[in-house]
CSV table of C-alpha atoms in Angstrom, one decimal:
chain,number,residue,atom,x,y,z
Q,1,MET,CA,12.3,11.5,-26.3
Q,2,VAL,CA,9.7,9.6,-27.7
Q,3,ALA,CA,7.8,7.5,-26.0
Q,4,ARG,CA,6.7,3.8,-28.0
Q,5,ALA,CA,4.7,1.4,-26.3
Q,6,GLY,CA,6.4,-0.6,-24.5
Q,7,GLN,CA,9.3,1.4,-24.0
Q,8,ILE,CA,8.1,3.4,-20.9
Q,9,SER,CA,6.6,2.4,-17.5
Q,10,LEU,CA,4.5,5.0,-15.7
Q,11,GLY,CA,2.9,3.8,-12.6
Q,12,VAL,CA,1.2,5.4,-9.8
Q,13,ARG,CA,1.3,4.4,-6.0
Q,14,PHE,CA,-1.4,5.6,-3.8
Q,15,ARG,CA,-0.9,6.3,0.4
Q,16,ILE,CA,-2.3,2.3,1.8
Q,17,GLY,CA,-6.6,3.2,1.7
Q,18,TRP,CA,-7.0,5.8,-0.7
Q,19,GLY,CA,-5.8,4.0,-4.3
Q,20,GLY,CA,-9.8,2.3,-4.1
Q,21,ALA,CA,-11.6,5.2,-2.9
Q,22,CYS,CA,-9.9,7.6,-5.8
Q,23,LEU,CA,-10.4,5.6,-8.2
Q,24,ARG,CA,-13.5,4.1,-7.7
Q,25,VAL,CA,-12.9,0.8,-7.5
Q,26,ASP,CA,-13.0,-2.3,-5.5
Q,27,PRO,CA,-8.9,-2.0,-4.6
Q,28,ALA,CA,-9.2,-5.9,-4.0
Q,29,ALA,CA,-9.9,-5.9,-8.5
Q,30,LEU,CA,-5.9,-4.2,-8.5
Q,31,ARG,CA,-4.2,-6.6,-6.1
Q,32,ASN,CA,-1.0,-7.5,-7.9
Q,33,ARG,CA,-2.5,-6.3,-11.3
Q,34,VAL,CA,-0.7,-4.5,-13.7
Q,35,LEU,CA,-3.5,-2.4,-16.0
Q,36,VAL,CA,-2.3,-1.0,-19.6
Q,37,GLY,CA,-3.6,0.7,-22.3
Q,38,ARG,CA,-7.6,1.1,-22.3
Q,39,GLU,CA,-7.5,-1.9,-19.6
Q,40,VAL,CA,-7.5,1.8,-17.3
Q,41,VAL,CA,-10.2,3.2,-18.5
Q,42,ARG,CA,-12.3,0.4,-18.6
Q,43,GLN,CA,-11.6,-1.0,-14.4
Q,44,THR,CA,-11.0,2.6,-12.7
Q,45,GLY,CA,-13.1,5.1,-15.1
Q,46,ILE,CA,-10.2,7.8,-15.5
Q,47,ASP,CA,-10.2,9.6,-19.1
Q,48,ALA,CA,-7.2,7.9,-20.2
Q,49,ASP,CA,-7.1,10.0,-23.5
Q,50,SER,CA,-4.7,12.5,-22.7
Q,51,ILE,CA,-2.1,9.8,-21.2
Q,52,LEU,CA,-2.5,7.0,-24.2
Q,53,LYS,CA,-2.3,9.7,-26.8
Q,54,ALA,CA,0.8,12.0,-25.2
Q,55,PRO,CA,3.8,12.5,-27.4
Q,56,THR,CA,6.7,12.3,-24.9
Q,57,VAL,CA,7.7,10.8,-21.6
Q,58,PRO,CA,7.4,14.3,-19.8
Q,59,ASP,CA,3.8,15.3,-21.2
Q,60,LEU,CA,3.1,11.4,-20.3
Q,61,ARG,CA,3.9,12.1,-16.7
Q,62,ASP,CA,2.0,15.3,-17.0
Q,63,ALA,CA,-0.9,13.4,-18.1
Q,64,LEU,CA,-1.1,11.0,-15.4
Q,65,VAL,CA,-0.3,13.3,-12.4
Q,66,ALA,CA,-3.7,15.4,-14.1
Q,67,ALA,CA,-5.7,12.3,-14.3
Q,68,VAL,CA,-4.8,10.9,-11.1
Q,69,ARG,CA,-5.4,14.9,-9.5
Q,70,ALA,CA,-8.5,14.9,-11.2
Q,71,ALA,CA,-9.6,10.8,-9.2
Q,72,SER,CA,-8.4,12.2,-6.1
Q,73,ALA,CA,-10.4,15.1,-6.4
Q,74,ARG,CA,-13.6,13.5,-7.0
Q,75,ALA,CA,-12.9,10.6,-4.2
Q,76,ARG,CA,-16.0,10.6,-1.7
Q,77,PRO,CA,-15.1,8.0,0.9
Q,78,GLY,CA,-17.9,7.2,3.5
Q,79,ALA,CA,-18.1,6.6,7.2
Q,80,GLY,CA,-16.8,2.5,6.9
Q,81,HIS,CA,-13.6,4.1,4.7
Q,82,ALA,CA,-13.4,6.3,8.0
Q,83,ARG,CA,-13.1,4.3,10.0
Q,84,ALA,CA,-10.6,1.8,8.3
Q,85,MET,CA,-8.2,4.9,7.2
Q,86,ALA,CA,-8.2,5.6,11.6
Q,87,ALA,CA,-7.7,1.5,12.3
Q,88,ILE,CA,-4.4,1.6,9.3
Q,89,GLU,CA,-2.8,4.6,10.9
Q,90,VAL,CA,-3.4,3.2,14.2
Q,91,VAL,CA,-1.4,-0.4,12.7
Q,92,GLN,CA,0.9,2.2,11.5
Q,93,ALA,CA,1.7,4.6,13.8
Q,94,ALA,CA,0.8,2.6,17.7
Q,95,PRO,CA,3.1,0.8,19.8
Q,96,PRO,CA,2.8,-3.7,18.7
Q,97,GLU,CA,1.0,-4.4,21.6
Q,98,ALA,CA,-1.5,-1.9,21.6
Q,99,ARG,CA,-1.9,-2.0,17.6
Q,100,LEU,CA,-5.1,-3.8,17.1
Q,101,GLN,CA,-6.8,-3.6,20.4
Q,102,SER,CA,-7.1,0.5,19.9
Q,103,ALA,CA,-7.8,0.3,16.5
Q,104,GLN,CA,-10.8,-1.7,17.1
Q,105,ASP,CA,-11.9,0.8,19.8
Q,106,GLY,CA,-15.3,1.3,20.2
Q,107,VAL,CA,-15.9,-0.4,16.8
Q,108,ALA,CA,-16.9,-4.3,16.1
Q,109,SER,CA,-14.2,-6.2,15.3
Q,110,ARG,CA,-15.9,-7.7,12.4
Q,111,THR,CA,-16.9,-4.6,10.9
Q,112,LEU,CA,-13.5,-2.7,10.8
Q,113,ARG,CA,-12.2,-6.0,9.0
Q,114,ARG,CA,-14.4,-5.3,6.7
Q,115,ASP,CA,-13.9,-1.7,6.6
Q,116,VAL,CA,-10.1,-2.2,6.0
Q,117,LEU,CA,-10.5,-4.8,3.8
Q,118,ALA,CA,-12.8,-2.5,1.3
Q,119,ALA,CA,-10.3,0.6,1.7
Q,120,ALA,CA,-7.2,-1.4,1.2
Q,121,GLY,CA,-7.9,-4.3,-0.5
Q,122,LEU,CA,-6.7,-6.3,2.1
Q,123,PRO,CA,-7.3,-8.1,5.4
Q,124,LEU,CA,-6.5,-6.2,8.5
Q,125,ARG,CA,-4.1,-9.0,9.4
Q,126,CYS,CA,-2.2,-8.8,6.3
Q,127,LEU,CA,-1.8,-5.3,6.3
Q,128,ALA,CA,-0.4,-4.9,10.1
Q,129,GLY,CA,2.0,-7.5,8.9
Q,130,ILE,CA,3.0,-5.8,5.6
Q,131,VAL,CA,3.4,-2.4,8.0
Q,132,ARG,CA,5.7,-4.8,10.4
Q,133,PHE,CA,7.5,-5.5,7.4
Q,134,GLN,CA,8.1,-2.6,6.1
Q,135,ARG,CA,8.5,-0.8,9.7
Q,136,ALA,CA,11.8,-3.7,9.8
Q,137,MET,CA,13.0,-3.0,6.6
Q,138,ARG,CA,13.2,1.1,8.0
Q,139,LEU,CA,15.2,-0.3,11.1
Q,140,LEU,CA,17.1,-2.7,9.2
Q,141,LYS,CA,18.1,0.1,6.5
Q,142,ALA,CA,19.1,2.9,9.1
Q,143,GLY,CA,21.0,-0.1,11.0
Q,144,ASP,CA,19.2,1.3,14.2
Q,145,VAL,CA,19.3,-2.1,15.8
Q,146,ASP,CA,22.5,-4.5,16.3
Q,147,THR,CA,20.9,-8.5,16.4
Q,148,LEU,CA,18.4,-10.0,14.5
Q,149,GLY,CA,16.3,-10.7,18.1
Q,150,ALA,CA,16.1,-6.8,18.7
Q,151,LEU,CA,14.9,-6.4,15.2
Q,152,ALA,CA,12.1,-8.7,15.3
Q,153,PHE,CA,11.1,-6.7,19.0
Q,154,GLU,CA,11.3,-3.0,17.8
Q,155,ALA,CA,9.6,-4.2,14.4
Q,156,GLY,CA,6.6,-5.7,16.9
Q,157,PHE,CA,6.9,-9.5,15.3
Q,158,SER,CA,6.8,-11.8,18.6
Q,159,ASP,CA,9.7,-13.7,17.9
Q,160,GLN,CA,13.1,-13.8,15.0
Q,161,ALA,CA,11.4,-16.9,13.7
Q,162,HIS,CA,7.9,-15.1,13.0
Q,163,MET,CA,9.7,-11.9,11.5
Q,164,THR,CA,12.1,-14.8,9.6
Q,165,ARG,CA,9.1,-16.1,8.3
Q,166,GLU,CA,7.1,-12.9,7.1
Q,167,PHE,CA,10.4,-11.8,5.8
Q,168,ARG,CA,10.0,-14.5,3.4
Q,169,ARG,CA,6.6,-14.3,2.6
Q,170,PHE,CA,6.7,-10.9,2.1
Q,171,GLY,CA,10.2,-10.0,0.9
Q,172,GLY,CA,11.2,-13.5,-0.4
Q,173,PHE,CA,14.0,-13.0,1.9
Q,174,THR,CA,15.8,-13.9,5.0
Q,175,PRO,CA,16.5,-10.4,7.6
Q,176,SER,CA,19.9,-11.7,8.0
Q,177,LEU,CA,20.5,-11.5,4.1
Q,178,PRO,CA,18.5,-8.9,2.9
Q,179,ARG,CA,17.9,-7.3,-0.6
Q,180,GLU,CA,16.7,-3.8,-1.6
Q,181,ALA,CA,12.6,-3.5,-1.8
Q,182,PRO,CA,10.3,-0.7,-1.8
Q,183,ILE,CA,10.2,0.9,1.7
Q,184,VAL,CA,6.5,2.7,2.0
Q,185,GLY,CA,6.9,5.4,5.0
């Protein structure tokens, strides 16, 4: 199959906090953006010639994978990034009541929030909300809970109304009428 402009879309999704480090850009500058063609080079510094000149879809995929691997290999995250990644891991894994407190353990709250914003392109509170939403979607999809109240509790929301507001915010739907949404796990 030969790819024509506008016919095929391929993309890259980095783990939370790694896109900016690998691409050497402020992740907030890429939030809610789609980069096309030469804009990729301007924004990320990736050598996109092999990507832009790929004659077939498999060649395009291979060139994209090679470019991302090269970008990942040259990533040099600093101490702030390490703190941010530790906080992100805590937010993703810890019980809801302990998350933010243990994420801040030994680090000033403001420093940690600044580090997470720099690494992930999102404020820590927003990122925690997204992680909670994703956790609720996984539980909902797996059918592991009997009621929406139990789902809210298991996912770490303060109550069912809070969960419903966050579902509308992050998914555009309510938990009682879920839609297919990409789940990052």
